């Protein structure tokens, strides 16, 4: 029984990884992982697949190259913006940081913080990519 459980969980994790990578959010990743896990491993597989799917579902898709190019070439603000917190992908910028929308793609915005250019999601202010 335990070996079936372990094999089921491992199989669910393996099969679910492809499904979860196709998902665009934590919720969708968790749901897809739970369904795949349930099919392969029953209730325990659903639990394992849901957790693994949620983790994989949080991966942030990189912005299009034209957005990255725009942010690299955009003029820096005249005033230097410095924050104590480290700028981390997946975390929101502080409310004190001004974000500027990308003219050709309003689903993205950018800011220059601590001398680093960052691409953010405007609605949540979540950092999507730090431009090196």
mmCIF file of N, CA and C in Angstrom:
data_model
loop_
_atom_site.group_PDB
_atom_site.id
_atom_site.type_symbol
_atom_site.label_atom_id
_atom_site.label_comp_id
_atom_site.label_asym_id
_atom_site.label_seq_id
_atom_site.Cartn_x
_atom_site.Cartn_y
_atom_site.Cartn_z
ATOM 1 N N UNK A 1 0.828 -1.196 0.000
ATOM 2 C CA UNK A 1 0.000 0.000 0.000
ATOM 3 C C UNK A 1 0.870 1.257 0.000
ATOM 4 N N UNK A 2 1.889 1.274 0.849
ATOM 5 C CA UNK A 2 2.753 2.450 0.922
ATOM 6 C C UNK A 2 3.543 2.611 -0.368
ATOM 7 N N UNK A 3 3.992 1.490 -0.937
ATOM 8 C CA UNK A 3 4.744 1.598 -2.192
ATOM 9 C C UNK A 3 3.862 2.139 -3.311
ATOM 10 N N UNK A 4 2.569 1.745 -3.327
ATOM 11 C CA UNK A 4 1.639 2.287 -4.318
ATOM 12 C C UNK A 4 1.486 3.789 -4.123
ATOM 13 N N UNK A 5 1.421 4.189 -2.883
ATOM 14 C CA UNK A 5 1.280 5.598 -2.552
ATOM 15 C C UNK A 5 2.498 6.397 -3.019
ATOM 16 N N UNK A 6 3.670 5.871 -2.767
ATOM 17 C CA UNK A 6 4.903 6.560 -3.172
ATOM 18 C C UNK A 6 5.010 6.608 -4.686
ATOM 19 N N UNK A 7 4.730 5.480 -5.344
ATOM 20 C CA UNK A 7 4.790 5.445 -6.804
ATOM 21 C C UNK A 7 3.738 6.384 -7.384
ATOM 22 N N UNK A 8 2.561 6.401 -6.812
ATOM 23 C CA UNK A 8 1.491 7.290 -7.289
ATOM 24 C C UNK A 8 1.869 8.752 -7.139
ATOM 25 N N UNK A 9 2.449 9.093 -6.000
ATOM 26 C CA UNK A 9 2.858 10.484 -5.772
ATOM 27 C C UNK A 9 3.968 10.883 -6.725
ATOM 28 N N UNK A 10 4.938 10.001 -6.929
ATOM 29 C CA UNK A 10 6.044 10.304 -7.843
ATOM 30 C C UNK A 10 5.535 10.444 -9.277
ATOM 31 N N UNK A 11 4.647 9.550 -9.670
ATOM 32 C CA UNK A 11 4.081 9.624 -11.016
ATOM 33 C C UNK A 11 3.263 10.893 -11.188
ATOM 34 N N UNK A 12 2.490 11.239 -10.164
ATOM 35 C CA UNK A 12 1.687 12.463 -10.223
ATOM 36 C C UNK A 12 2.579 13.682 -10.370
ATOM 37 N N UNK A 13 3.647 13.708 -9.615
ATOM 38 C CA UNK A 13 4.566 14.857 -9.695
ATOM 39 C C UNK A 13 5.194 14.948 -11.080
ATOM 40 N N UNK A 14 5.556 13.817 -11.636
ATOM 41 C CA UNK A 14 6.179 13.800 -12.958
ATOM 42 C C UNK A 14 5.189 14.236 -14.033
ATOM 43 N N UNK A 15 4.008 13.648 -14.023
ATOM 44 C CA UNK A 15 3.009 13.998 -15.030
ATOM 45 C C UNK A 15 2.508 15.415 -14.855
ATOM 46 N N UNK A 16 2.371 15.824 -13.624
ATOM 47 C CA UNK A 16 1.833 17.133 -13.321
ATOM 48 C C UNK A 16 2.783 18.240 -13.727
ATOM 49 N N UNK A 17 4.076 17.991 -13.767
ATOM 50 C CA UNK A 17 5.017 19.065 -14.063
ATOM 51 C C UNK A 17 4.752 19.679 -15.432
ATOM 52 N N UNK A 18 4.440 18.877 -16.416
ATOM 53 C CA UNK A 18 4.122 19.411 -17.734
ATOM 54 C C UNK A 18 2.849 20.231 -17.711
ATOM 55 N N UNK A 19 1.856 19.754 -17.002
ATOM 56 C CA UNK A 19 0.597 20.481 -16.897
ATOM 57 C C UNK A 19 0.818 21.794 -16.163
ATOM 58 N N UNK A 20 1.562 21.756 -15.072
ATOM 59 C CA UNK A 20 1.762 22.952 -14.263
ATOM 60 C C UNK A 20 2.568 24.004 -15.010
ATOM 61 N N UNK A 21 3.539 23.599 -15.829
ATOM 62 C CA UNK A 21 4.301 24.593 -16.572
ATOM 63 C C UNK A 21 3.421 25.325 -17.565
ATOM 64 N N UNK A 22 2.359 24.687 -18.026
ATOM 65 C CA UNK A 22 1.464 25.332 -18.968
ATOM 66 C C UNK A 22 0.527 26.315 -18.280
ATOM 67 N N UNK A 23 0.454 26.303 -16.981
ATOM 68 C CA UNK A 23 -0.441 27.178 -16.244
ATOM 69 C C UNK A 23 0.205 28.545 -16.063
ATOM 70 N N UNK A 24 -0.645 29.565 -15.912
ATOM 71 C CA UNK A 24 -0.095 30.913 -15.804
ATOM 72 C C UNK A 24 -0.241 31.506 -14.413
ATOM 73 N N UNK A 25 -0.803 30.766 -13.468
ATOM 74 C CA UNK A 25 -0.934 31.331 -12.137
ATOM 75 C C UNK A 25 -0.888 30.231 -11.091
ATOM 76 N N UNK A 26 -0.737 30.657 -9.855
ATOM 77 C CA UNK A 26 -0.700 29.707 -8.749
ATOM 78 C C UNK A 26 -1.994 28.916 -8.659
ATOM 79 N N UNK A 27 -3.121 29.595 -8.807
ATOM 80 C CA UNK A 27 -4.419 28.918 -8.696
ATOM 81 C C UNK A 27 -4.573 27.882 -9.796
ATOM 82 N N UNK A 28 -4.272 28.277 -11.024
ATOM 83 C CA UNK A 28 -4.380 27.326 -12.135
ATOM 84 C C UNK A 28 -3.383 26.190 -11.978
ATOM 85 N N UNK A 29 -2.182 26.493 -11.507
ATOM 86 C CA UNK A 29 -1.181 25.452 -11.290
ATOM 87 C C UNK A 29 -1.631 24.463 -10.244
ATOM 88 N N UNK A 30 -2.206 24.971 -9.151
ATOM 89 C CA UNK A 30 -2.682 24.099 -8.083
ATOM 90 C C UNK A 30 -3.837 23.231 -8.562
ATOM 91 N N UNK A 31 -4.760 23.836 -9.302
ATOM 92 C CA UNK A 31 -5.918 23.077 -9.792
ATOM 93 C C UNK A 31 -5.481 21.993 -10.776
ATOM 94 N N UNK A 32 -4.611 22.364 -11.718
ATOM 95 C CA UNK A 32 -4.130 21.384 -12.693
ATOM 96 C C UNK A 32 -3.357 20.264 -12.033
ATOM 97 N N UNK A 33 -2.526 20.616 -11.058
ATOM 98 C CA UNK A 33 -1.747 19.603 -10.346
ATOM 99 C C UNK A 33 -2.637 18.679 -9.541
ATOM 100 N N UNK A 34 -3.675 19.236 -8.913
ATOM 101 C CA UNK A 34 -4.579 18.416 -8.114
ATOM 102 C C UNK A 34 -5.358 17.437 -8.986
ATOM 103 N N UNK A 35 -5.818 17.899 -10.141
ATOM 104 C CA UNK A 35 -6.570 17.017 -11.047
ATOM 105 C C UNK A 35 -5.675 15.889 -11.547
ATOM 106 N N UNK A 36 -4.478 16.250 -11.998
ATOM 107 C CA UNK A 36 -3.560 15.216 -12.487
ATOM 108 C C UNK A 36 -3.195 14.245 -11.383
ATOM 109 N N UNK A 37 -2.924 14.781 -10.194
ATOM 110 C CA UNK A 37 -2.577 13.918 -9.065
ATOM 111 C C UNK A 37 -3.717 12.997 -8.685
ATOM 112 N N UNK A 38 -4.950 13.486 -8.740
ATOM 113 C CA UNK A 38 -6.108 12.666 -8.394
ATOM 114 C C UNK A 38 -6.287 11.530 -9.386
ATOM 115 N N UNK A 39 -6.055 11.819 -10.658
ATOM 116 C CA UNK A 39 -6.202 10.780 -11.686
ATOM 117 C C UNK A 39 -5.173 9.680 -11.469
ATOM 118 N N UNK A 40 -3.948 10.070 -11.172
ATOM 119 C CA UNK A 40 -2.876 9.094 -11.051
ATOM 120 C C UNK A 40 -2.827 8.449 -9.676
ATOM 121 N N UNK A 41 -2.966 9.247 -8.625
ATOM 122 C CA UNK A 41 -2.725 8.716 -7.289
ATOM 123 C C UNK A 41 -3.876 8.796 -6.317
ATOM 124 N N UNK A 42 -5.075 9.122 -6.776
ATOM 125 C CA UNK A 42 -6.214 9.211 -5.881
ATOM 126 C C UNK A 42 -6.132 10.443 -4.992
ATOM 127 N N UNK A 43 -6.779 10.398 -3.820
ATOM 128 C CA UNK A 43 -6.824 11.568 -2.937
ATOM 129 C C UNK A 43 -5.447 12.069 -2.494
ATOM 130 N N UNK A 44 -4.550 11.161 -2.184
ATOM 131 C CA UNK A 44 -3.210 11.584 -1.766
ATOM 132 C C UNK A 44 -2.482 12.216 -2.953
ATOM 133 N N UNK A 45 -2.644 11.638 -4.118
ATOM 134 C CA UNK A 45 -2.042 12.216 -5.323
ATOM 135 C C UNK A 45 -2.585 13.605 -5.607
ATOM 136 N N UNK A 46 -3.876 13.813 -5.322
ATOM 137 C CA UNK A 46 -4.470 15.141 -5.515
ATOM 138 C C UNK A 46 -3.821 16.160 -4.598
ATOM 139 N N UNK A 47 -3.575 15.773 -3.351
ATOM 140 C CA UNK A 47 -2.939 16.688 -2.393
ATOM 141 C C UNK A 47 -1.513 17.013 -2.827
ATOM 142 N N UNK A 48 -0.751 15.990 -3.179
ATOM 143 C CA UNK A 48 0.636 16.196 -3.613
ATOM 144 C C UNK A 48 0.664 17.024 -4.891
ATOM 145 N N UNK A 49 -0.174 16.683 -5.853
ATOM 146 C CA UNK A 49 -0.212 17.409 -7.119
ATOM 147 C C UNK A 49 -0.649 18.851 -6.953
ATOM 148 N N UNK A 50 -1.582 19.102 -6.056
ATOM 149 C CA UNK A 50 -2.046 20.471 -5.810
ATOM 150 C C UNK A 50 -0.942 21.349 -5.261
ATOM 151 N N UNK A 51 -0.196 20.839 -4.303
ATOM 152 C CA UNK A 51 0.903 21.610 -3.709
ATOM 153 C C UNK A 51 1.993 21.850 -4.742
ATOM 154 N N UNK A 52 2.399 20.808 -5.445
ATOM 155 C CA UNK A 52 3.458 20.957 -6.457
ATOM 156 C C UNK A 52 3.003 21.878 -7.579
ATOM 157 N N UNK A 53 1.757 21.770 -7.981
ATOM 158 C CA UNK A 53 1.230 22.643 -9.033
ATOM 159 C C UNK A 53 1.200 24.095 -8.602
ATOM 160 N N UNK A 54 0.894 24.353 -7.349
ATOM 161 C CA UNK A 54 0.886 25.729 -6.847
ATOM 162 C C UNK A 54 2.287 26.319 -6.876
ATOM 163 N N UNK A 55 3.273 25.519 -6.503
ATOM 164 C CA UNK A 55 4.656 25.993 -6.505
ATOM 165 C C UNK A 55 5.111 26.302 -7.918
ATOM 166 N N UNK A 56 4.875 25.387 -8.846
ATOM 167 C CA UNK A 56 5.295 25.595 -10.227
ATOM 168 C C UNK A 56 4.480 26.704 -10.870
ATOM 169 N N UNK A 57 3.223 26.847 -10.475
ATOM 170 C CA UNK A 57 2.356 27.879 -11.041
ATOM 171 C C UNK A 57 2.776 29.288 -10.693
ATOM 172 N N UNK A 58 3.623 29.460 -9.689
ATOM 173 C CA UNK A 58 4.063 30.797 -9.307
ATOM 174 C C UNK A 58 5.210 31.306 -10.162
ATOM 175 N N UNK A 59 5.760 30.486 -11.028
ATOM 176 C CA UNK A 59 6.835 30.926 -11.908
ATOM 177 C C UNK A 59 6.298 32.044 -12.794
ATOM 178 N N UNK A 60 7.044 33.123 -12.894
ATOM 179 C CA UNK A 60 6.600 34.281 -13.647
ATOM 180 C C UNK A 60 7.165 34.211 -15.057
ATOM 181 N N UNK A 61 6.277 34.362 -16.047
ATOM 182 C CA UNK A 61 6.715 34.361 -17.436
ATOM 183 C C UNK A 61 7.514 35.627 -17.714
ATOM 184 N N UNK A 62 8.594 35.515 -18.465
ATOM 185 C CA UNK A 62 9.374 36.708 -18.798
ATOM 186 C C UNK A 62 8.601 37.598 -19.768
ATOM 187 N N UNK A 63 8.841 38.905 -19.705
ATOM 188 C CA UNK A 63 8.156 39.813 -20.634
ATOM 189 C C UNK A 63 8.717 39.662 -22.048
ATOM 190 N N UNK A 64 7.973 40.141 -23.050
ATOM 191 C CA UNK A 64 8.461 40.069 -24.431
ATOM 192 C C UNK A 64 9.767 40.863 -24.592
ATOM 193 N N UNK A 65 10.565 40.491 -25.561
ATOM 194 C CA UNK A 65 11.857 41.134 -25.785
ATOM 195 C C UNK A 65 11.717 42.630 -26.072
ATOM 196 N N UNK A 66 10.628 43.019 -26.766
ATOM 197 C CA UNK A 66 10.463 44.447 -27.072
ATOM 198 C C UNK A 66 10.274 45.263 -25.792
ATOM 199 N N UNK A 67 9.666 44.669 -24.769
ATOM 200 C CA UNK A 67 9.504 45.359 -23.484
ATOM 201 C C UNK A 67 10.858 45.492 -22.795
ATOM 202 N N UNK A 68 11.642 44.421 -22.800
ATOM 203 C CA UNK A 68 12.976 44.448 -22.180
ATOM 204 C C UNK A 68 13.843 45.504 -22.871
ATOM 205 N N UNK A 69 13.801 45.538 -24.195
ATOM 206 C CA UNK A 69 14.584 46.517 -24.953
ATOM 207 C C UNK A 69 14.152 47.933 -24.605
ATOM 208 N N UNK A 70 12.858 48.166 -24.527
ATOM 209 C CA UNK A 70 12.346 49.497 -24.197
ATOM 210 C C UNK A 70 12.854 49.943 -22.821
ATOM 211 N N UNK A 71 12.781 49.048 -21.851
ATOM 212 C CA UNK A 71 13.206 49.391 -20.491
ATOM 213 C C UNK A 71 14.706 49.660 -20.446
ATOM 214 N N UNK A 72 15.487 48.902 -21.178
ATOM 215 C CA UNK A 72 16.944 49.134 -21.221
ATOM 216 C C UNK A 72 17.284 50.507 -21.794
ATOM 217 N N UNK A 73 16.517 50.931 -22.805
ATOM 218 C CA UNK A 73 16.841 52.157 -23.523
ATOM 219 C C UNK A 73 16.093 53.385 -23.011
ATOM 220 N N UNK A 74 15.113 53.213 -22.158
ATOM 221 C CA UNK A 74 14.324 54.342 -21.656
ATOM 222 C C UNK A 74 15.201 55.256 -20.801
ATOM 223 N N UNK A 75 14.955 56.555 -20.869
ATOM 224 C CA UNK A 75 15.753 57.469 -20.057
ATOM 225 C C UNK A 75 15.486 57.248 -18.561
ATOM 226 N N UNK A 76 16.546 57.327 -17.794
ATOM 227 C CA UNK A 76 16.416 57.171 -16.335
ATOM 228 C C UNK A 76 15.804 58.436 -15.754
ATOM 229 N N UNK A 77 15.066 58.316 -14.661
ATOM 230 C CA UNK A 77 14.506 59.516 -14.034
ATOM 231 C C UNK A 77 15.623 60.415 -13.501
ATOM 232 N N UNK A 78 15.323 61.691 -13.405
ATOM 233 C CA UNK A 78 16.349 62.632 -12.949
ATOM 234 C C UNK A 78 16.678 62.435 -11.469
ATOM 235 N N UNK A 79 15.689 62.050 -10.685
ATOM 236 C CA UNK A 79 15.921 61.827 -9.252
ATOM 237 C C UNK A 79 16.222 60.344 -9.010
ATOM 238 N N UNK A 80 17.267 60.077 -8.250
ATOM 239 C CA UNK A 80 17.657 58.696 -7.946
ATOM 240 C C UNK A 80 16.687 58.126 -6.895
ATOM 241 N N UNK A 81 16.192 56.905 -7.137
ATOM 242 C CA UNK A 81 15.270 56.244 -6.213
ATOM 243 C C UNK A 81 16.025 55.137 -5.483
ATOM 244 N N UNK A 82 16.046 55.230 -4.151
ATOM 245 C CA UNK A 82 16.726 54.231 -3.338
ATOM 246 C C UNK A 82 15.741 53.729 -2.288
ATOM 247 N N UNK A 83 15.662 52.406 -2.163
ATOM 248 C CA UNK A 83 14.825 51.805 -1.120
ATOM 249 C C UNK A 83 15.690 50.859 -0.293
ATOM 250 N N UNK A 84 15.309 50.677 0.964
ATOM 251 C CA UNK A 84 16.070 49.793 1.855
ATOM 252 C C UNK A 84 15.871 48.328 1.495
ATOM 253 N N UNK A 85 14.649 47.994 1.059
ATOM 254 C CA UNK A 85 14.345 46.610 0.734
ATOM 255 C C UNK A 85 15.074 46.197 -0.532
ATOM 256 N N UNK A 86 15.464 44.936 -0.581
ATOM 257 C CA UNK A 86 16.080 44.395 -1.795
ATOM 258 C C UNK A 86 14.986 44.198 -2.839
ATOM 259 N N UNK A 87 15.287 44.524 -4.081
ATOM 260 C CA UNK A 87 14.340 44.328 -5.171
ATOM 261 C C UNK A 87 14.384 42.854 -5.556
ATOM 262 N N UNK A 88 13.231 42.170 -5.417
ATOM 263 C CA UNK A 88 13.172 40.733 -5.620
ATOM 264 C C UNK A 88 12.063 40.408 -6.626
ATOM 265 N N UNK A 89 12.393 39.560 -7.592
ATOM 266 C CA UNK A 89 11.388 39.108 -8.560
ATOM 267 C C UNK A 89 10.274 38.393 -7.804
ATOM 268 N N UNK A 90 9.043 38.752 -8.128
ATOM 269 C CA UNK A 90 7.882 38.147 -7.484
ATOM 270 C C UNK A 90 7.346 38.955 -6.318
ATOM 271 N N UNK A 91 8.116 39.935 -5.846
ATOM 272 C CA UNK A 91 7.685 40.775 -4.722
ATOM 273 C C UNK A 91 7.301 42.156 -5.248
ATOM 274 N N UNK A 92 6.323 42.807 -4.623
ATOM 275 C CA UNK A 92 5.924 44.136 -5.094
ATOM 276 C C UNK A 92 6.933 45.213 -4.691
ATOM 277 N N UNK A 93 6.991 46.249 -5.510
ATOM 278 C CA UNK A 93 7.803 47.411 -5.163
ATOM 279 C C UNK A 93 7.075 48.228 -4.103
ATOM 280 N N UNK A 94 7.808 48.939 -3.254
ATOM 281 C CA UNK A 94 7.150 49.810 -2.274
ATOM 282 C C UNK A 94 6.287 50.865 -2.972
ATOM 283 N N UNK A 95 5.251 51.321 -2.296
ATOM 284 C CA UNK A 95 4.329 52.311 -2.863
ATOM 285 C C UNK A 95 5.023 53.633 -3.179
ATOM 286 N N UNK A 96 6.157 53.893 -2.548
ATOM 287 C CA UNK A 96 6.873 55.144 -2.777
ATOM 288 C C UNK A 96 7.589 55.180 -4.128
ATOM 289 N N UNK A 97 7.757 54.030 -4.760
ATOM 290 C CA UNK A 97 8.447 53.963 -6.051
ATOM 291 C C UNK A 97 7.444 54.245 -7.168
ATOM 292 N N UNK A 98 7.804 55.189 -8.030
ATOM 293 C CA UNK A 98 6.952 55.525 -9.165
ATOM 294 C C UNK A 98 7.232 54.538 -10.292
ATOM 295 N N UNK A 99 6.167 53.912 -10.805
ATOM 296 C CA UNK A 99 6.310 53.003 -11.944
ATOM 297 C C UNK A 99 5.749 53.695 -13.183
ATOM 298 N N UNK A 100 6.434 53.506 -14.300
ATOM 299 C CA UNK A 100 6.062 54.141 -15.559
ATOM 300 C C UNK A 100 5.557 53.078 -16.522
ATOM 301 N N UNK A 101 4.340 53.253 -17.061
ATOM 302 C CA UNK A 101 3.810 52.259 -18.000
ATOM 303 C C UNK A 101 4.635 52.191 -19.289
ATOM 304 N N UNK A 102 4.668 51.015 -19.895
ATOM 305 C CA UNK A 102 5.304 50.832 -21.200
ATOM 306 C C UNK A 102 4.277 51.281 -22.240
ATOM 307 N N UNK A 103 4.590 52.287 -23.069
ATOM 308 C CA UNK A 103 3.586 52.830 -24.002
ATOM 309 C C UNK A 103 2.978 51.801 -24.955
ATOM 310 N N UNK A 104 3.793 50.920 -25.525
ATOM 311 C CA UNK A 104 3.272 49.959 -26.505
ATOM 312 C C UNK A 104 2.690 48.699 -25.886
ATOM 313 N N UNK A 105 2.858 48.523 -24.574
ATOM 314 C CA UNK A 105 2.359 47.322 -23.912
ATOM 315 C C UNK A 105 1.965 47.660 -22.470
ATOM 316 N N UNK A 106 0.733 48.135 -22.264
ATOM 317 C CA UNK A 106 0.316 48.585 -20.932
ATOM 318 C C UNK A 106 0.195 47.470 -19.884
ATOM 319 N N UNK A 107 0.428 46.215 -20.280
ATOM 320 C CA UNK A 107 0.419 45.143 -19.285
ATOM 321 C C UNK A 107 1.712 45.138 -18.475
ATOM 322 N N UNK A 108 2.676 45.980 -18.868
ATOM 323 C CA UNK A 108 3.953 46.078 -18.166
ATOM 324 C C UNK A 108 4.260 47.534 -17.842
ATOM 325 N N UNK A 109 5.052 47.717 -16.800
ATOM 326 C CA UNK A 109 5.561 49.032 -16.433
ATOM 327 C C UNK A 109 7.003 48.832 -15.987
ATOM 328 N N UNK A 110 7.708 49.941 -15.739
ATOM 329 C CA UNK A 110 9.089 49.813 -15.291
ATOM 330 C C UNK A 110 9.414 50.884 -14.267
ATOM 331 N N UNK A 111 10.503 50.660 -13.583
ATOM 332 C CA UNK A 111 11.021 51.635 -12.623
ATOM 333 C C UNK A 111 12.528 51.449 -12.546
ATOM 334 N N UNK A 112 13.214 52.476 -12.081
ATOM 335 C CA UNK A 112 14.639 52.381 -11.818
ATOM 336 C C UNK A 112 14.801 52.556 -10.316
ATOM 337 N N UNK A 113 15.198 51.454 -9.660
ATOM 338 C CA UNK A 113 15.294 51.433 -8.203
ATOM 339 C C UNK A 113 16.678 50.936 -7.813
ATOM 340 N N UNK A 114 17.333 51.654 -6.899
ATOM 341 C CA UNK A 114 18.683 51.269 -6.461
ATOM 342 C C UNK A 114 19.609 51.053 -7.657
ATOM 343 N N UNK A 115 19.467 51.924 -8.654
ATOM 344 C CA UNK A 115 20.268 51.874 -9.886
ATOM 345 C C UNK A 115 20.039 50.605 -10.706
ATOM 346 N N UNK A 116 18.912 49.929 -10.491
ATOM 347 C CA UNK A 116 18.548 48.752 -11.288
ATOM 348 C C UNK A 116 17.239 49.036 -12.008
ATOM 349 N N UNK A 117 17.189 48.656 -13.270
ATOM 350 C CA UNK A 117 15.941 48.785 -14.027
ATOM 351 C C UNK A 117 15.127 47.517 -13.802
ATOM 352 N N UNK A 118 13.852 47.701 -13.458
ATOM 353 C CA UNK A 118 12.989 46.553 -13.188
ATOM 354 C C UNK A 118 11.702 46.675 -13.995
ATOM 355 N N UNK A 119 11.219 45.536 -14.460
ATOM 356 C CA UNK A 119 9.940 45.461 -15.148
ATOM 357 C C UNK A 119 8.931 44.945 -14.138
ATOM 358 N N UNK A 120 7.785 45.619 -14.068
ATOM 359 C CA UNK A 120 6.772 45.261 -13.073
ATOM 360 C C UNK A 120 5.409 45.087 -13.724
ATOM 361 N N UNK A 121 4.544 44.397 -12.995
ATOM 362 C CA UNK A 121 3.136 44.290 -13.365
ATOM 363 C C UNK A 121 2.452 45.503 -12.730
ATOM 364 N N UNK A 122 1.868 46.408 -13.525
ATOM 365 C CA UNK A 122 1.363 47.664 -12.970
ATOM 366 C C UNK A 122 0.302 47.515 -11.882
ATOM 367 N N UNK A 123 -0.630 46.588 -12.035
ATOM 368 C CA UNK A 123 -1.728 46.489 -11.070
ATOM 369 C C UNK A 123 -1.270 46.026 -9.688
ATOM 370 N N UNK A 124 -0.326 45.103 -9.641
ATOM 371 C CA UNK A 124 0.141 44.582 -8.350
ATOM 372 C C UNK A 124 1.490 45.157 -7.932
ATOM 373 N N UNK A 125 2.180 45.833 -8.869
ATOM 374 C CA UNK A 125 3.522 46.377 -8.647
ATOM 375 C C UNK A 125 4.553 45.273 -8.429
ATOM 376 N N UNK A 126 4.178 44.027 -8.769
ATOM 377 C CA UNK A 126 5.061 42.887 -8.592
ATOM 378 C C UNK A 126 6.195 42.939 -9.614
ATOM 379 N N UNK A 127 7.427 42.710 -9.141
ATOM 380 C CA UNK A 127 8.595 42.717 -10.020
ATOM 381 C C UNK A 127 8.578 41.453 -10.879
ATOM 382 N N UNK A 128 8.669 41.635 -12.181
ATOM 383 C CA UNK A 128 8.671 40.523 -13.112
ATOM 384 C C UNK A 128 10.094 40.173 -13.517
ATOM 385 N N UNK A 129 10.924 41.191 -13.716
ATOM 386 C CA UNK A 129 12.291 40.952 -14.155
ATOM 387 C C UNK A 129 13.171 42.128 -13.759
ATOM 388 N N UNK A 130 14.390 41.814 -13.347
ATOM 389 C CA UNK A 130 15.409 42.828 -13.085
ATOM 390 C C UNK A 130 16.354 42.810 -14.274
ATOM 391 N N UNK A 131 16.533 43.957 -14.906
ATOM 392 C CA UNK A 131 17.389 44.062 -16.085
ATOM 393 C C UNK A 131 18.821 44.294 -15.615
ATOM 394 N N UNK A 132 19.718 43.437 -16.040
ATOM 395 C CA UNK A 132 21.140 43.560 -15.649
ATOM 396 C C UNK A 132 21.903 44.304 -16.694
#
